[in-house]
Coordinates of C-alpha atoms and ligand atoms in Angstrom, one line a residue:
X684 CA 0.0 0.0 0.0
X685 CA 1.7 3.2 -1.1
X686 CA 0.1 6.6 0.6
X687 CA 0.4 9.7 -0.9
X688 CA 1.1 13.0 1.9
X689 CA -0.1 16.2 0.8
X690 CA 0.9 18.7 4.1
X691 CA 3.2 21.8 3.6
X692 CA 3.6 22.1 7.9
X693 CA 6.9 19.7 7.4
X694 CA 6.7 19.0 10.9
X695 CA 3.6 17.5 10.8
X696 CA 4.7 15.8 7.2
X697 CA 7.3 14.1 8.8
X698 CA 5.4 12.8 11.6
X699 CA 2.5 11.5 9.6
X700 CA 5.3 9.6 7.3
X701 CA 6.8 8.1 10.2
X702 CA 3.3 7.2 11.8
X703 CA 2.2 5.5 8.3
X704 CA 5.4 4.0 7.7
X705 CA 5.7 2.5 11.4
X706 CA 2.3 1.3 9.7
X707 CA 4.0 -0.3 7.4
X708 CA 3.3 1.8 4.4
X709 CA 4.8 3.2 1.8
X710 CA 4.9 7.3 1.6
X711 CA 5.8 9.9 0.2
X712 CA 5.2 13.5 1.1
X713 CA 4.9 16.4 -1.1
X714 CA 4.2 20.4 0.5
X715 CA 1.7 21.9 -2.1
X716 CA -0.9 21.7 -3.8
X717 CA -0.1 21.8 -7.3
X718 CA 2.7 18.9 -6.4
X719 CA -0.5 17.1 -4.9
X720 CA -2.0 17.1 -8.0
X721 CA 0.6 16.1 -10.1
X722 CA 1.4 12.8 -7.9
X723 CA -1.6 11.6 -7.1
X724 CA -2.9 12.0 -10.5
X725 CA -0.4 9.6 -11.9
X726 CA -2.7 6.7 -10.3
X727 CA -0.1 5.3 -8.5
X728 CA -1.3 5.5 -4.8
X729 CA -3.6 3.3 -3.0
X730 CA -4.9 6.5 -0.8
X731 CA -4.2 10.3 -0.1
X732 CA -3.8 11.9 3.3
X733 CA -4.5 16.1 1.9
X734 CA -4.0 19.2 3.9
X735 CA -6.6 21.5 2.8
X736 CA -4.4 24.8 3.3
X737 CA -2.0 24.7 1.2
X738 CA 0.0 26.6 -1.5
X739 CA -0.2 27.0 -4.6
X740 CA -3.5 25.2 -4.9
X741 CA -5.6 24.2 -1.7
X742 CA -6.8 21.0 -1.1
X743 CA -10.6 21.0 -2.3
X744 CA -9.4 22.1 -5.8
X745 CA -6.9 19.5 -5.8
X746 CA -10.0 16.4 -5.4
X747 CA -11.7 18.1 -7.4
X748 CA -8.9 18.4 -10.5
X749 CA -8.1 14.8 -9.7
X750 CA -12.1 13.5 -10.1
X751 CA -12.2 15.5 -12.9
X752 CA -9.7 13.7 -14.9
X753 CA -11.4 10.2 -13.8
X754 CA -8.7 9.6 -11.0
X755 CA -10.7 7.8 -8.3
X756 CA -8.2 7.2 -5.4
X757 CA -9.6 7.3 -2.3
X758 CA -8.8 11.1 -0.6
X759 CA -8.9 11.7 2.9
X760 CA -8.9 15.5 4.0
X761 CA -7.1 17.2 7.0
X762 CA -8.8 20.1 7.6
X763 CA -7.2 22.8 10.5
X764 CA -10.9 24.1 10.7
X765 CA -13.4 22.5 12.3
X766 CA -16.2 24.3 10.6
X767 CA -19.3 21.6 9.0
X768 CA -19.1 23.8 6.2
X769 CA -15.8 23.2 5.2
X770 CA -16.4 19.5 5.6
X771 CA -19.7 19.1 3.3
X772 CA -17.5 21.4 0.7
X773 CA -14.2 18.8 0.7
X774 CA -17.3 15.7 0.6
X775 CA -18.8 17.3 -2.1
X776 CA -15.2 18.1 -4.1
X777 CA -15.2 14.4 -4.3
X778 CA -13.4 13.4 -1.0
X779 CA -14.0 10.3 0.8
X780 CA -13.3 11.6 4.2
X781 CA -11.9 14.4 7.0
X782 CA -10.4 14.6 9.8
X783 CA -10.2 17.6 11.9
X784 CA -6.5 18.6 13.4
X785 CA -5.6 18.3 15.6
X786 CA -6.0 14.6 15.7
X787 CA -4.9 11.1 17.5
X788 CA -2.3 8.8 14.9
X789 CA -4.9 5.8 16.0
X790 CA -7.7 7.4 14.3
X791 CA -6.2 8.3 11.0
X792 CA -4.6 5.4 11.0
X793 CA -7.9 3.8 11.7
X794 CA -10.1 5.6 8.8
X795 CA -7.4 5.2 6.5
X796 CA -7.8 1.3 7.0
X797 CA -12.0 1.9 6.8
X798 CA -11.0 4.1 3.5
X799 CA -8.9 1.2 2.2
X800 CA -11.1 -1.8 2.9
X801 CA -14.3 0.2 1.2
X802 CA -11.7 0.4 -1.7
X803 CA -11.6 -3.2 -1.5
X804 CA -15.0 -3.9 -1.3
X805 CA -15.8 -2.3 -4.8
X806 CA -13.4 -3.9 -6.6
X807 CA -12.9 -7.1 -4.6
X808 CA -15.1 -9.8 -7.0
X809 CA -15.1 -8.7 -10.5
X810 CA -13.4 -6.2 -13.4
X811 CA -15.4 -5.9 -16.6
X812 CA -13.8 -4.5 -20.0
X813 CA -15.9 -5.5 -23.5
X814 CA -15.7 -9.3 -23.4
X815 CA -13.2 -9.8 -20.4
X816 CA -14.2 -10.6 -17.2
X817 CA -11.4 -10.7 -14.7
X818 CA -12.0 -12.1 -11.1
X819 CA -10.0 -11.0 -8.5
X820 CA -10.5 -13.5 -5.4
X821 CA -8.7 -16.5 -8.3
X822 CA -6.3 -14.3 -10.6
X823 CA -9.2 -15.7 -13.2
X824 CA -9.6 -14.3 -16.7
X825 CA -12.5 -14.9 -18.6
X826 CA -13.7 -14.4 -22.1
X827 CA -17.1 -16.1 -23.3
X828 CA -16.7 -19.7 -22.4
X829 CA -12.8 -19.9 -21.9
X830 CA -10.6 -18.8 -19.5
X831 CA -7.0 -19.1 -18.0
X832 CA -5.5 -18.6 -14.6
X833 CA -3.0 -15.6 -14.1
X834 CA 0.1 -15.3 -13.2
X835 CA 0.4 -12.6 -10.0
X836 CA 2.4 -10.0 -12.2
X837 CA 0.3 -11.0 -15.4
X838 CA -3.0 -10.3 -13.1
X839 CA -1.9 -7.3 -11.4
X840 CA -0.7 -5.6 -15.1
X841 CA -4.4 -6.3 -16.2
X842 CA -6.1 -5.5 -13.2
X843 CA -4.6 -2.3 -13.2
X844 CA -5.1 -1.5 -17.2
X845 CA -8.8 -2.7 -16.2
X846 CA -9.7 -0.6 -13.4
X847 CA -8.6 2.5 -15.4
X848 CA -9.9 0.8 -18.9
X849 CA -10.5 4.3 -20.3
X850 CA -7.0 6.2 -19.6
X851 CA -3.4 5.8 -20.9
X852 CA -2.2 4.1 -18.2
X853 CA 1.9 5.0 -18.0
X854 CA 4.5 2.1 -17.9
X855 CA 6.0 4.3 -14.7
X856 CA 2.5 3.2 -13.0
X857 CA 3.0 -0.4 -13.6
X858 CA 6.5 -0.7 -12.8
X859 CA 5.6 1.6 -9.1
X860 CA 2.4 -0.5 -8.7
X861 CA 3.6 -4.2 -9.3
X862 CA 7.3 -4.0 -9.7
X863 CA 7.7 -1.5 -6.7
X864 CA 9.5 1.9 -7.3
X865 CA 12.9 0.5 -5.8
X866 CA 12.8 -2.8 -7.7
X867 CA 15.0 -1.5 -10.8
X868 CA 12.3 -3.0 -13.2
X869 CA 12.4 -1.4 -16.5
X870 CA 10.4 -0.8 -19.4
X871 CA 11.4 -4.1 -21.0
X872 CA 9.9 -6.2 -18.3
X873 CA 6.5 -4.4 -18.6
X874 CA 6.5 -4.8 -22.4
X875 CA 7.4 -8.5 -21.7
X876 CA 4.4 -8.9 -19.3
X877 CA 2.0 -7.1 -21.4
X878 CA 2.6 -9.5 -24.2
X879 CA 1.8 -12.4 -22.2
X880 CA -1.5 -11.0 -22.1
X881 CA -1.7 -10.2 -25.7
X882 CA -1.1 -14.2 -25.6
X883 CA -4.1 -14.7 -23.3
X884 CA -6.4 -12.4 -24.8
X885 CA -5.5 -14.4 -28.4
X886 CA -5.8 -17.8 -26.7
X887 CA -9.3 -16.8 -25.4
X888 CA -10.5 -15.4 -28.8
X889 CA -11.3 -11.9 -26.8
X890 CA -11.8 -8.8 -28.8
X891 CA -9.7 -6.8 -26.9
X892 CA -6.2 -5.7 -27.7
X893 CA -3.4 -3.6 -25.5
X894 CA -2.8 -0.3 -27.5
X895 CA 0.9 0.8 -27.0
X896 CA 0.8 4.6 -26.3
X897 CA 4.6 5.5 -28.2
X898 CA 6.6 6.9 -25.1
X899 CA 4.1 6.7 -22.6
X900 CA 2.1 3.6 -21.4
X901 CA -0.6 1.3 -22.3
X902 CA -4.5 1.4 -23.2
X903 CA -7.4 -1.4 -23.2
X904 CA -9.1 -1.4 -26.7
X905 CA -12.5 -3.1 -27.5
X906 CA -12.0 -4.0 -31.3
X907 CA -15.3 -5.9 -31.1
Ligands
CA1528 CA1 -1.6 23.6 5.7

């Protein structure tokens, strides 16, 4: 689980990082707005912790920039004021919860884990693109009446290119999300894994292809 931190009081960065990473999460920490948004909307994190004051951009405009380009990670807000006002606006930007500071580790650490396991819930059973049907309690693929068991690198390269079926999605993703950002994978062992899926998809007679995005990443195609 890798957590984005969106807080420009370094202090309190710092602390939050070590509290999520004592959590055994991955973080990393950026102190604006306008960094915020450029991070998170790469896909790449399982959840984002967001200051609402902050520079450059504040926090409600940064949900909202990020659902508007289809980015659904789940957002919670850290809001210095305790006003309800300010809490219906950052739900209504598209955020999936607050907390008021100042507040106990425990219970961020606690809603991040309620955040998290909602997460799960929605896309715990199936992913549907055109004719695939990928199930993700048995790594299973599925297209009409055939279908093949994944390996875990295979699934998680589709499952990824299937929960954002109608964006580019960037090799730099894929390589953070399965690989890990420290793993030294490179571009060649995406391309590898992607074609073992072009395999799969050919062996099941699916209609859908992997588009290569020249320089930039990959893209689900119905060419039914
Ligand atoms: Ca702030």
């Amino acid at each position: 689980m890798r957590i984005l931190i969106v807080e420009d009081e370094t202090r309190l960065a710092d602390a939050l990082s070590q509290i999520l990473g004592e959590a055994k999460y991955q973080t990393d920490v950026v102190y604006d707005g306008q960094d915020g948004l450029d991070y998170a909307a790469t896909g790449q994190y399982d959840a984002v912790v967001l200051d609402v004051m902050l520079p450059r951009m504040d926090g409600f405009a940064v949900v909202r920039a990020l659902r508007a380009q289809g980015v659904a990670t789940p957002v919670i807000l850290l809001t210095a004021r305790g006003e309800l006002t300010d809490k219906i606006h950052g739900l209504d930007c598209g955020a999936d919860d607050y907390m008021t500071k100042p507040f106990a580790p425990e219970e961020l650490l606690a809603r991040l884990r309620a955040m998290l396991r909602r997460q799960g819930d929605v896309v715990l059973d199936t992913l549907h693109f055109a004719d695939l049907t990928l199930e993700l309690s048995t790594n299973t693929l599925t297209c009409g009446a055939k279908s093949v068991r994944l390996g875990y690198k295979e699934f998680e390269v589709l499952r990824i290119l299937m929960a954002n079926a109608k964006q580019i999605v960037p090799k730099e993703t894929l390589i953070v999300k399965v690989w890990g950002a420290e793993s030294g994978a490179e571009d060649n062992n995406v391309e590898a894994y992607i074609s073992f899926l072009r395999k799969k998809f050919f062996f099941l007679g699916s209609h859908v292809t992997i588009g290569t995005v020249r320089k930039v990443g990959y893209l689900l195609e119905d060419e039914g």
